[in-house]
Protein backbone atom coordinates (compact mmCIF):
# COMPACT_ATOMS: atom_id res chain seq x y z
CA UNK A 1 0.00 0.00 0.00
CA UNK A 2 1.32 3.45 -0.94
CA UNK A 3 2.02 5.55 2.15
CA UNK A 4 0.91 9.17 1.85
CA UNK A 5 3.33 11.84 3.10
CA UNK A 6 2.41 13.04 6.59
CA UNK A 7 1.70 16.62 5.48
CA UNK A 8 -0.83 15.41 2.86
CA UNK A 9 -2.41 12.94 5.29
CA UNK A 10 -2.86 15.71 7.85
CA UNK A 11 -4.59 17.97 5.32
CA UNK A 12 -7.01 15.17 4.42
CA UNK A 13 -7.81 13.99 7.93
CA UNK A 14 -8.31 17.47 9.42
CA UNK A 15 -11.30 17.94 7.09
CA UNK A 16 -13.14 14.91 8.45
CA UNK A 17 -15.85 14.75 11.10
CA UNK A 18 -15.10 13.54 14.62
CA UNK A 19 -17.07 10.37 13.94
CA UNK A 20 -14.87 9.52 10.94
CA UNK A 21 -11.68 10.36 12.83
CA UNK A 22 -12.61 7.93 15.59
CA UNK A 23 -13.11 5.20 13.00
CA UNK A 24 -9.78 5.96 11.34
CA UNK A 25 -7.93 5.66 14.63
CA UNK A 26 -8.25 1.91 14.12
CA UNK A 27 -6.51 1.89 10.71
CA UNK A 28 -2.98 1.67 12.11
CA UNK A 29 -0.83 2.79 15.01
CA UNK A 30 0.64 5.74 13.12
CA UNK A 31 -2.87 7.10 12.34
CA UNK A 32 -3.88 6.59 15.98
CA UNK A 33 -0.79 8.52 17.14
CA UNK A 34 -1.41 11.34 14.64
CA UNK A 35 -5.12 11.82 15.41
CA UNK A 36 -4.46 11.68 19.17
CA UNK A 37 -1.60 14.19 19.10
CA UNK A 38 -2.10 17.73 20.53
CA UNK A 39 -0.81 19.12 17.22
CA UNK A 40 -3.55 17.41 15.21
CA UNK A 41 -6.25 18.28 17.76
CA UNK A 42 -5.37 21.95 17.27
CA UNK A 43 -5.11 21.54 13.49
CA UNK A 44 -8.57 19.97 13.26
CA UNK A 45 -10.02 22.64 15.56
CA UNK A 46 -8.52 25.52 13.56
CA UNK A 47 -9.84 24.02 10.33
CA UNK A 48 -13.36 23.80 11.77
CA UNK A 49 -13.17 27.41 13.01
CA UNK A 50 -11.99 28.72 9.64
CA UNK A 51 -14.54 26.77 7.61
CA UNK A 52 -17.35 27.20 10.20
CA UNK A 53 -18.16 23.54 9.63
CA UNK A 54 -19.47 20.86 11.98
CA UNK A 55 -21.53 23.39 13.97
CA UNK A 56 -24.50 22.70 16.21
CA UNK A 57 -26.75 24.77 18.43
CA UNK A 58 -27.13 23.51 22.00
CA UNK A 59 -30.13 24.69 23.97
CA UNK A 60 -31.19 23.97 27.52
CA UNK A 61 -34.35 24.03 29.54
CA UNK A 62 -34.68 21.13 31.96
CA UNK A 63 -32.66 19.04 29.55
CA UNK A 64 -30.35 19.56 26.58
CA UNK A 65 -31.42 19.95 22.95
CA UNK A 66 -29.28 19.92 19.84
CA UNK A 67 -29.88 21.47 16.43
CA UNK A 68 -27.63 20.82 13.44
CA UNK A 69 -26.56 24.26 12.24
CA UNK A 70 -27.04 23.16 8.61
CA UNK A 71 -30.74 22.57 9.35
CA UNK A 72 -31.15 26.32 9.71
CA UNK A 73 -30.95 26.48 5.91
CA UNK A 74 -34.46 25.01 5.91
CA UNK A 75 -35.70 27.69 8.32
CA UNK A 76 -37.28 29.86 5.63
CA UNK A 77 -39.17 26.88 4.18
CA UNK A 78 -40.50 25.36 7.41
CA UNK A 79 -40.57 28.41 9.66
CA UNK A 80 -38.99 26.58 12.61
CA UNK A 81 -36.15 24.22 13.51
CA UNK A 82 -36.44 20.80 15.11
CA UNK A 83 -34.20 20.35 18.18
CA UNK A 84 -33.26 16.80 19.20
CA UNK A 85 -33.34 16.09 22.91
CA UNK A 86 -30.14 14.76 24.48
CA UNK A 87 -30.67 13.08 27.83
CA UNK A 88 -27.20 13.76 29.21
CA UNK A 89 -28.26 13.14 32.81
CA UNK A 90 -29.65 9.67 32.13
CA UNK A 91 -26.60 8.70 30.04
CA UNK A 92 -24.24 9.70 32.85
CA UNK A 93 -26.44 8.52 35.73
CA UNK A 94 -28.42 5.51 34.38
CA UNK A 95 -29.89 4.82 37.83
CA UNK A 96 -31.06 8.37 38.43
CA UNK A 97 -34.69 8.26 39.57
CA UNK A 98 -36.47 10.99 37.57
CA UNK A 99 -39.88 10.06 38.97
CA UNK A 100 -38.57 10.50 42.50
CA UNK A 101 -36.61 13.69 41.72
CA UNK A 102 -38.51 15.45 38.90
CA UNK A 103 -37.04 18.91 39.53
CA UNK A 104 -33.57 18.40 38.14
CA UNK A 105 -32.44 20.67 35.36
CA UNK A 106 -29.45 21.38 33.16
CA UNK A 107 -27.96 24.80 32.44
CA UNK A 108 -25.31 25.60 29.84
CA UNK A 109 -22.61 27.90 31.23
CA UNK A 110 -20.41 28.27 28.18
CA UNK A 111 -19.12 26.74 24.96
CA UNK A 112 -15.51 26.77 23.77
CA UNK A 113 -13.61 24.71 21.16
CA UNK A 114 -16.21 21.96 21.09
CA UNK A 115 -16.50 21.71 24.90
CA UNK A 116 -19.60 22.63 26.89
CA UNK A 117 -19.66 23.65 30.53
CA UNK A 118 -22.93 22.53 32.11
CA UNK A 119 -24.41 22.53 35.59
CA UNK A 120 -26.95 20.09 36.93
CA UNK A 121 -29.19 21.65 39.54
CA UNK A 122 -31.87 20.14 41.71
CA UNK A 123 -30.46 17.51 44.02
CA UNK A 124 -27.01 17.65 42.36
CA UNK A 125 -25.40 21.08 42.16
CA UNK A 126 -22.49 19.85 40.09
CA UNK A 127 -20.46 21.31 37.23
CA UNK A 128 -19.20 19.31 34.26
CA UNK A 129 -17.07 19.85 31.17
CA UNK A 130 -18.41 17.76 28.31
CA UNK A 131 -17.36 17.11 24.73
CA UNK A 132 -20.61 16.14 22.94
CA UNK A 133 -18.66 14.80 19.94
CA UNK A 134 -16.43 12.38 21.85
CA UNK A 135 -19.07 11.76 24.59
CA UNK A 136 -16.37 12.36 27.22
CA UNK A 137 -17.06 14.44 30.32
CA UNK A 138 -15.46 15.25 33.67
CA UNK A 139 -16.96 16.50 36.90
CA UNK A 140 -15.22 19.51 38.41
CA UNK A 141 -14.25 19.59 42.08
CA UNK A 142 -16.37 22.05 44.06
CA UNK A 143 -14.73 25.38 44.97
CA UNK A 144 -14.41 26.48 48.60
CA UNK A 145 -16.34 29.55 49.77
CA UNK A 146 -15.55 31.83 52.72
CA UNK A 147 -19.21 32.66 53.39
CA UNK A 148 -22.32 30.66 54.22
CA UNK A 149 -24.69 33.39 53.00
CA UNK A 150 -24.59 32.41 49.33
CA UNK A 151 -27.43 34.14 47.49
CA UNK A 152 -26.71 33.36 43.82
CA UNK A 153 -23.90 32.38 41.53
CA UNK A 154 -22.90 32.12 37.89
CA UNK A 155 -20.37 29.96 36.02
CA UNK A 156 -18.70 30.90 32.73
CA UNK A 157 -16.26 28.91 30.60
CA UNK A 158 -13.55 29.95 28.15
CA UNK A 159 -10.02 29.55 26.82
CA UNK A 160 -6.93 31.13 28.38
CA UNK A 161 -4.74 31.75 25.33
CA UNK A 162 -1.85 33.01 27.49
CA UNK A 163 -1.38 29.67 29.26
CA UNK A 164 -3.05 27.34 26.70
CA UNK A 165 -5.61 26.30 29.29
CA UNK A 166 -9.38 26.00 29.58
CA UNK A 167 -10.84 27.78 32.59
CA UNK A 168 -14.14 28.07 34.43
CA UNK A 169 -14.93 31.28 36.32
CA UNK A 170 -17.42 31.20 39.18
CA UNK A 171 -18.87 34.42 40.59
CA UNK A 172 -20.63 33.94 43.94
CA UNK A 173 -22.90 36.64 45.34
CA UNK A 174 -23.71 37.10 49.04
CA UNK A 175 -26.26 39.18 50.88
CA UNK A 176 -24.51 40.42 54.01
CA UNK A 177 -27.47 42.41 55.34
CA UNK A 178 -30.32 44.50 53.92
CA UNK A 179 -29.04 46.61 51.02
CA UNK A 180 -25.45 45.31 51.38
CA UNK A 181 -23.95 42.74 49.03
CA UNK A 182 -20.53 41.22 48.47
CA UNK A 183 -19.10 38.68 46.04
CA UNK A 184 -16.25 36.21 45.51
CA UNK A 185 -14.51 35.09 42.33
CA UNK A 186 -13.06 31.61 41.77
CA UNK A 187 -11.15 30.27 38.75
CA UNK A 188 -10.83 26.61 37.77
CA UNK A 189 -7.92 25.44 35.58
CA UNK A 190 -8.31 22.30 33.47
CA UNK A 191 -4.51 21.90 33.37
CA UNK A 192 -4.19 21.70 37.15
CA UNK A 193 -7.72 20.40 37.84
CA UNK A 194 -8.02 22.85 40.72
CA UNK A 195 -9.65 26.12 41.84
CA UNK A 196 -7.99 29.25 43.18
CA UNK A 197 -9.10 32.70 44.33
CA UNK A 198 -7.70 35.63 42.31
CA UNK A 199 -7.86 39.21 43.55
CA UNK A 200 -11.35 40.55 42.95
CA UNK A 201 -12.40 43.81 41.33
CA UNK A 202 -13.28 46.63 43.70
CA UNK A 203 -16.88 47.02 42.51
CA UNK A 204 -19.71 44.51 42.55
CA UNK A 205 -20.65 42.86 39.20
CA UNK A 206 -24.21 43.19 37.90
CA UNK A 207 -25.32 39.56 37.71
CA UNK A 208 -27.96 39.91 34.99
CA UNK A 209 -25.52 41.59 32.60
CA UNK A 210 -23.40 38.44 32.30
CA UNK A 211 -24.21 36.43 29.21
CA UNK A 212 -21.82 34.18 27.29
CA UNK A 213 -19.28 36.92 27.87
CA UNK A 214 -15.83 35.30 27.68
CA UNK A 215 -14.21 36.74 24.56
CA UNK A 216 -10.54 37.17 23.57
CA UNK A 217 -9.40 35.38 26.71
CA UNK A 218 -11.32 37.65 29.11
CA UNK A 219 -14.63 37.51 30.99
CA UNK A 220 -16.83 40.61 30.96
CA UNK A 221 -19.53 42.04 33.16
CA UNK A 222 -21.01 45.44 34.08
CA UNK A 223 -20.20 47.23 37.33
CA UNK A 224 -20.92 50.66 38.75
CA UNK A 225 -17.37 52.00 38.88
CA UNK A 226 -15.87 54.93 40.81
CA UNK A 227 -17.27 57.47 43.21
CA UNK A 228 -19.87 58.54 40.64
CA UNK A 229 -21.08 54.93 40.26
CA UNK A 230 -20.80 55.18 36.48
CA UNK A 231 -21.76 51.97 34.71
CA UNK A 232 -18.80 50.47 32.85
CA UNK A 233 -17.77 47.12 31.44
CA UNK A 234 -15.14 45.22 33.42
CA UNK A 235 -12.82 42.78 31.59
CA UNK A 236 -11.14 40.05 33.66
CA UNK A 237 -8.19 38.52 31.76
CA UNK A 238 -8.16 34.74 32.31
CA UNK A 239 -4.39 34.53 31.78
CA UNK A 240 -2.99 37.52 33.68
CA UNK A 241 -5.97 37.86 36.06
CA UNK A 242 -5.75 41.63 35.59
CA UNK A 243 -8.86 43.81 35.28
CA UNK A 244 -9.46 46.67 32.87
CA UNK A 245 -12.45 48.98 32.40
CA UNK A 246 -14.16 49.43 29.01
CA UNK A 247 -16.56 52.27 28.29
CA UNK A 248 -20.12 51.45 27.31
CA UNK A 249 -21.33 52.12 23.76
CA UNK A 250 -23.12 55.45 23.22
CA UNK A 251 -26.66 54.84 24.42
CA UNK A 252 -29.79 56.88 24.81
CA UNK A 253 -30.54 58.03 28.36
CA UNK A 254 -33.80 56.11 28.18
CA UNK A 255 -32.21 52.63 28.04
CA UNK A 256 -33.19 50.30 30.85
CA UNK A 257 -31.33 47.05 30.15
CA UNK A 258 -27.88 46.13 28.83
CA UNK A 259 -26.66 42.58 28.32
CA UNK A 260 -23.20 41.33 27.26
CA UNK A 261 -22.65 38.35 24.98
CA UNK A 262 -20.35 36.64 22.50
CA UNK A 263 -21.25 37.14 18.84
CA UNK A 264 -18.90 35.22 16.53
CA UNK A 265 -15.90 35.92 18.74
CA UNK A 266 -16.71 39.61 19.37
CA UNK A 267 -17.98 41.20 22.55
CA UNK A 268 -21.54 42.34 21.90
CA UNK A 269 -23.80 44.59 23.95
CA UNK A 270 -27.56 44.19 23.56
CA UNK A 271 -29.56 47.21 24.69
CA UNK A 272 -33.31 47.60 25.24
CA UNK A 273 -34.59 51.14 25.73
CA UNK A 274 -38.10 50.77 27.15
CA UNK A 275 -39.68 48.00 29.20
CA UNK A 276 -42.74 47.89 26.97
CA UNK A 277 -40.74 48.06 23.73
CA UNK A 278 -39.19 45.19 21.80
CA UNK A 279 -36.74 47.51 20.03
CA UNK A 280 -33.20 46.28 20.61
CA UNK A 281 -29.83 47.70 19.54
CA UNK A 282 -26.89 45.31 19.19
CA UNK A 283 -23.35 46.77 19.35
CA UNK A 284 -20.01 45.06 18.61
CA UNK A 285 -16.67 46.01 20.17
CA UNK A 286 -14.23 46.29 17.25
CA UNK A 287 -10.41 46.03 17.39
CA UNK A 288 -10.59 44.55 20.88
CA UNK A 289 -7.75 45.62 23.17
CA UNK A 290 -6.10 47.83 20.55
CA UNK A 291 -5.51 51.56 20.38
CA UNK A 292 -8.51 51.97 18.08
CA UNK A 293 -10.91 49.84 20.15
CA UNK A 294 -14.43 51.15 19.54
CA UNK A 295 -18.10 50.22 19.59
CA UNK A 296 -20.03 49.90 16.34
CA UNK A 297 -23.80 49.42 16.06
CA UNK A 298 -24.50 46.17 14.23
CA UNK A 299 -28.29 46.19 13.94
CA UNK A 300 -31.54 47.47 15.43
CA UNK A 301 -34.17 44.77 15.90
CA UNK A 302 -37.84 45.63 16.21
CA UNK A 303 -41.15 43.76 16.25
CA UNK A 304 -42.10 41.13 15.40
CA UNK A 305 -39.33 39.07 17.01
CA UNK A 306 -40.46 35.72 15.63
CA UNK A 307 -40.30 36.86 12.01
CA UNK A 308 -36.68 37.84 12.59
CA UNK A 309 -35.83 34.34 13.76
CA UNK A 310 -34.92 35.09 17.37
CA UNK A 311 -34.87 33.42 20.71
CA UNK A 312 -36.42 35.64 23.39
CA UNK A 313 -35.17 35.08 26.92
CA UNK A 314 -37.82 36.48 29.23
CA UNK A 315 -35.71 35.94 32.35
CA UNK A 316 -33.02 38.36 31.20
CA UNK A 317 -35.12 40.47 28.80
CA UNK A 318 -32.65 39.99 25.99
CA UNK A 319 -32.55 38.72 22.43
CA UNK A 320 -30.24 36.33 20.59
CA UNK A 321 -30.80 36.47 16.84
CA UNK A 322 -30.24 32.85 15.86
CA UNK A 323 -33.42 30.95 15.01
CA UNK A 324 -36.97 30.34 16.15
CA UNK A 325 -37.91 27.06 17.80
CA UNK A 326 -41.42 25.66 17.99
CA UNK A 327 -40.65 23.85 21.24
CA UNK A 328 -40.94 25.40 24.72
CA UNK A 329 -39.12 28.60 25.61
CA UNK A 330 -35.43 27.78 26.03
CA UNK A 331 -33.28 29.75 28.44
CA UNK A 332 -29.82 29.26 26.92
CA UNK A 333 -28.55 28.94 23.34
CA UNK A 334 -24.91 28.17 22.54
CA UNK A 335 -23.05 27.40 19.33
CA UNK A 336 -20.76 24.37 19.60
CA UNK A 337 -18.56 22.81 16.93
CA UNK A 338 -17.33 19.25 16.67
CA UNK A 339 -13.85 18.78 18.10
CA UNK A 340 -11.55 16.11 19.48
CA UNK A 341 -10.30 18.31 22.33
CA UNK A 342 -9.57 15.85 25.17
CA UNK A 343 -10.61 16.15 28.80
CA UNK A 344 -7.60 14.52 30.43
CA UNK A 345 -6.86 16.01 33.85
CA UNK A 346 -4.49 15.24 36.73
CA UNK A 347 -5.81 14.21 40.12
CA UNK A 348 -7.81 17.02 41.69
CA UNK A 349 -5.92 19.31 44.05
CA UNK A 350 -8.01 20.37 47.07
CA UNK A 351 -8.44 24.13 47.28
CA UNK A 352 -6.93 25.77 50.33
CA UNK A 353 -9.44 27.67 52.43
CA UNK A 354 -8.49 31.36 52.08
CA UNK A 355 -8.09 33.45 55.20
CA UNK A 356 -10.80 36.01 55.86
CA UNK A 357 -9.78 39.51 54.83
CA UNK A 358 -11.19 42.33 57.00
CA UNK A 359 -12.95 45.14 55.23
CA UNK A 360 -16.31 46.65 54.44
CA UNK A 361 -18.72 44.97 52.01
CA UNK A 362 -19.57 46.86 48.85
CA UNK A 363 -22.75 48.93 48.83
CA UNK A 364 -24.67 48.78 45.53
XYZ file of C-alpha atoms in Angstrom:
364
model
C 0.000 0.000 0.000
C 1.324 3.445 -0.943
C 2.021 5.547 2.150
C 0.907 9.174 1.852
C 3.329 11.838 3.098
C 2.412 13.037 6.592
C 1.698 16.615 5.479
C -0.828 15.406 2.859
C -2.407 12.939 5.286
C -2.856 15.714 7.849
C -4.588 17.968 5.323
C -7.012 15.173 4.419
C -7.812 13.988 7.934
C -8.313 17.471 9.421
C -11.299 17.941 7.085
C -13.142 14.909 8.450
C -15.850 14.747 11.103
C -15.098 13.544 14.617
C -17.070 10.367 13.936
C -14.871 9.518 10.944
C -11.681 10.359 12.826
C -12.610 7.927 15.586
C -13.110 5.196 12.997
C -9.777 5.957 11.342
C -7.931 5.661 14.631
C -8.254 1.909 14.116
C -6.507 1.893 10.707
C -2.984 1.673 12.114
C -0.827 2.787 15.014
C 0.635 5.735 13.116
C -2.873 7.103 12.343
C -3.875 6.595 15.977
C -0.789 8.517 17.141
C -1.411 11.345 14.645
C -5.123 11.816 15.405
C -4.461 11.679 19.171
C -1.597 14.191 19.097
C -2.103 17.725 20.532
C -0.806 19.116 17.222
C -3.547 17.409 15.209
C -6.251 18.277 17.763
C -5.367 21.952 17.273
C -5.109 21.543 13.486
C -8.574 19.971 13.260
C -10.017 22.643 15.564
C -8.519 25.525 13.563
C -9.840 24.021 10.328
C -13.364 23.802 11.773
C -13.166 27.410 13.015
C -11.990 28.716 9.636
C -14.544 26.770 7.612
C -17.353 27.196 10.202
C -18.158 23.543 9.629
C -19.470 20.861 11.983
C -21.526 23.390 13.972
C -24.503 22.699 16.213
C -26.746 24.769 18.431
C -27.133 23.514 21.995
C -30.133 24.687 23.973
C -31.187 23.969 27.518
C -34.354 24.032 29.535
C -34.681 21.134 31.959
C -32.656 19.042 29.551
C -30.354 19.558 26.576
C -31.424 19.953 22.949
C -29.276 19.919 19.843
C -29.879 21.469 16.429
C -27.629 20.819 13.444
C -26.559 24.258 12.236
C -27.044 23.161 8.614
C -30.738 22.568 9.349
C -31.150 26.322 9.709
C -30.945 26.483 5.913
C -34.459 25.007 5.912
C -35.702 27.687 8.325
C -37.280 29.862 5.634
C -39.169 26.881 4.178
C -40.498 25.356 7.406
C -40.571 28.414 9.663
C -38.987 26.579 12.611
C -36.152 24.221 13.514
C -36.443 20.798 15.110
C -34.202 20.347 18.185
C -33.260 16.800 19.197
C -33.341 16.089 22.915
C -30.137 14.760 24.483
C -30.667 13.084 27.834
C -27.205 13.755 29.214
C -28.265 13.137 32.808
C -29.647 9.666 32.129
C -26.601 8.697 30.042
C -24.238 9.704 32.850
C -26.436 8.524 35.728
C -28.421 5.515 34.378
C -29.894 4.815 37.826
C -31.063 8.368 38.433
C -34.690 8.260 39.569
C -36.473 10.993 37.572
C -39.882 10.060 38.971
C -38.570 10.500 42.496
C -36.611 13.691 41.717
C -38.511 15.453 38.902
C -37.041 18.913 39.529
C -33.574 18.402 38.143
C -32.437 20.667 35.360
C -29.454 21.384 33.161
C -27.957 24.800 32.437
C -25.306 25.600 29.838
C -22.607 27.900 31.232
C -20.413 28.267 28.176
C -19.123 26.739 24.956
C -15.508 26.774 23.766
C -13.613 24.713 21.163
C -16.208 21.957 21.089
C -16.502 21.711 24.896
C -19.599 22.627 26.886
C -19.656 23.645 30.529
C -22.926 22.529 32.114
C -24.413 22.535 35.585
C -26.953 20.089 36.932
C -29.193 21.652 39.540
C -31.866 20.142 41.707
C -30.459 17.508 44.017
C -27.006 17.645 42.362
C -25.404 21.082 42.162
C -22.492 19.846 40.094
C -20.463 21.308 37.230
C -19.196 19.315 34.255
C -17.067 19.854 31.169
C -18.411 17.761 28.309
C -17.357 17.109 24.730
C -20.611 16.144 22.941
C -18.664 14.796 19.937
C -16.425 12.377 21.850
C -19.073 11.756 24.585
C -16.371 12.358 27.220
C -17.058 14.442 30.321
C -15.460 15.249 33.665
C -16.962 16.496 36.896
C -15.218 19.507 38.411
C -14.255 19.586 42.079
C -16.367 22.047 44.059
C -14.725 25.382 44.973
C -14.407 26.478 48.598
C -16.338 29.551 49.769
C -15.547 31.829 52.718
C -19.206 32.656 53.389
C -22.318 30.656 54.224
C -24.693 33.393 53.003
C -24.587 32.414 49.330
C -27.431 34.141 47.492
C -26.713 33.358 43.824
C -23.902 32.376 41.529
C -22.901 32.122 37.887
C -20.368 29.955 36.017
C -18.698 30.902 32.734
C -16.255 28.913 30.600
C -13.551 29.946 28.151
C -10.018 29.555 26.823
C -6.925 31.129 28.381
C -4.735 31.749 25.329
C -1.850 33.005 27.489
C -1.385 29.665 29.263
C -3.047 27.339 26.702
C -5.605 26.305 29.285
C -9.376 25.999 29.582
C -10.836 27.783 32.591
C -14.142 28.074 34.428
C -14.933 31.284 36.318
C -17.422 31.200 39.182
C -18.870 34.423 40.593
C -20.627 33.937 43.941
C -22.900 36.636 45.342
C -23.710 37.102 49.039
C -26.262 39.182 50.878
C -24.506 40.419 54.007
C -27.471 42.412 55.345
C -30.316 44.500 53.923
C -29.043 46.609 51.022
C -25.453 45.309 51.385
C -23.951 42.740 49.025
C -20.535 41.224 48.466
C -19.098 38.678 46.044
C -16.254 36.207 45.511
C -14.514 35.091 42.330
C -13.061 31.609 41.773
C -11.151 30.274 38.753
C -10.827 26.607 37.773
C -7.917 25.440 35.584
C -8.308 22.298 33.472
C -4.512 21.904 33.374
C -4.191 21.703 37.152
C -7.718 20.405 37.839
C -8.022 22.847 40.716
C -9.651 26.121 41.838
C -7.992 29.247 43.184
C -9.100 32.704 44.327
C -7.702 35.632 42.311
C -7.861 39.208 43.555
C -11.346 40.546 42.951
C -12.397 43.810 41.328
C -13.282 46.635 43.698
C -16.883 47.017 42.507
C -19.714 44.505 42.545
C -20.653 42.859 39.197
C -24.210 43.192 37.896
C -25.318 39.559 37.712
C -27.956 39.910 34.992
C -25.516 41.591 32.604
C -23.398 38.440 32.297
C -24.214 36.427 29.213
C -21.825 34.178 27.292
C -19.277 36.920 27.873
C -15.826 35.297 27.682
C -14.212 36.742 24.557
C -10.545 37.173 23.569
C -9.399 35.385 26.706
C -11.322 37.653 29.106
C -14.628 37.505 30.987
C -16.832 40.605 30.956
C -19.529 42.045 33.165
C -21.008 45.438 34.077
C -20.197 47.234 37.334
C -20.918 50.663 38.753
C -17.373 52.001 38.881
C -15.872 54.925 40.808
C -17.272 57.475 43.206
C -19.868 58.541 40.644
C -21.084 54.925 40.255
C -20.798 55.184 36.478
C -21.757 51.966 34.709
C -18.804 50.470 32.855
C -17.769 47.116 31.439
C -15.137 45.222 33.419
C -12.821 42.780 31.588
C -11.137 40.051 33.665
C -8.187 38.517 31.763
C -8.157 34.737 32.307
C -4.390 34.531 31.778
C -2.990 37.515 33.675
C -5.973 37.861 36.064
C -5.750 41.630 35.594
C -8.858 43.808 35.281
C -9.461 46.670 32.873
C -12.446 48.976 32.398
C -14.160 49.427 29.010
C -16.557 52.271 28.293
C -20.123 51.453 27.311
C -21.328 52.124 23.759
C -23.120 55.446 23.220
C -26.656 54.838 24.425
C -29.794 56.879 24.809
C -30.537 58.030 28.359
C -33.796 56.110 28.178
C -32.212 52.632 28.045
C -33.187 50.305 30.853
C -31.335 47.051 30.152
C -27.875 46.128 28.833
C -26.661 42.583 28.322
C -23.201 41.326 27.256
C -22.645 38.352 24.982
C -20.352 36.639 22.498
C -21.246 37.142 18.837
C -18.903 35.223 16.528
C -15.903 35.918 18.743
C -16.710 39.611 19.366
C -17.982 41.197 22.554
C -21.538 42.335 21.900
C -23.798 44.590 23.949
C -27.557 44.186 23.562
C -29.562 47.205 24.688
C -33.305 47.603 25.236
C -34.591 51.141 25.731
C -38.098 50.766 27.154
C -39.676 48.001 29.204
C -42.739 47.886 26.968
C -40.738 48.057 23.731
C -39.189 45.189 21.795
C -36.740 47.507 20.030
C -33.202 46.280 20.613
C -29.826 47.698 19.536
C -26.887 45.311 19.190
C -23.355 46.765 19.349
C -20.012 45.060 18.610
C -16.672 46.014 20.165
C -14.235 46.294 17.249
C -10.408 46.027 17.392
C -10.591 44.551 20.877
C -7.749 45.618 23.166
C -6.096 47.831 20.551
C -5.508 51.560 20.383
C -8.507 51.968 18.083
C -10.915 49.838 20.148
C -14.431 51.151 19.541
C -18.105 50.220 19.586
C -20.031 49.902 16.340
C -23.797 49.424 16.059
C -24.501 46.174 14.229
C -28.294 46.189 13.940
C -31.536 47.466 15.428
C -34.173 44.767 15.899
C -37.836 45.626 16.210
C -41.152 43.765 16.247
C -42.102 41.125 15.399
C -39.326 39.070 17.007
C -40.457 35.718 15.633
C -40.303 36.857 12.012
C -36.679 37.838 12.589
C -35.834 34.343 13.760
C -34.918 35.094 17.367
C -34.870 33.421 20.714
C -36.421 35.640 23.390
C -35.175 35.079 26.915
C -37.815 36.479 29.234
C -35.707 35.943 32.354
C -33.018 38.356 31.198
C -35.118 40.472 28.800
C -32.654 39.990 25.989
C -32.545 38.718 22.427
C -30.236 36.333 20.594
C -30.796 36.475 16.844
C -30.240 32.848 15.862
C -33.424 30.947 15.009
C -36.967 30.338 16.149
C -37.905 27.058 17.799
C -41.422 25.657 17.986
C -40.647 23.846 21.240
C -40.943 25.396 24.722
C -39.118 28.603 25.615
C -35.425 27.781 26.031
C -33.278 29.751 28.435
C -29.824 29.258 26.916
C -28.549 28.937 23.344
C -24.907 28.174 22.541
C -23.052 27.398 19.333
C -20.757 24.371 19.603
C -18.559 22.813 16.934
C -17.330 19.252 16.671
C -13.853 18.776 18.100
C -11.549 16.106 19.483
C -10.304 18.310 22.330
C -9.573 15.845 25.170
C -10.610 16.150 28.798
C -7.598 14.519 30.429
C -6.865 16.006 33.845
C -4.486 15.241 36.729
C -5.813 14.209 40.117
C -7.807 17.019 41.687
C -5.917 19.313 44.053
C -8.012 20.365 47.070
C -8.436 24.126 47.282
C -6.931 25.773 50.333
C -9.443 27.673 52.427
C -8.491 31.362 52.083
C -8.092 33.454 55.202
C -10.800 36.005 55.856
C -9.780 39.511 54.825
C -11.186 42.331 56.998
C -12.952 45.144 55.228
C -16.315 46.653 54.441
C -18.724 44.974 52.015
C -19.568 46.863 48.853
C -22.751 48.929 48.835
C -24.672 48.781 45.534
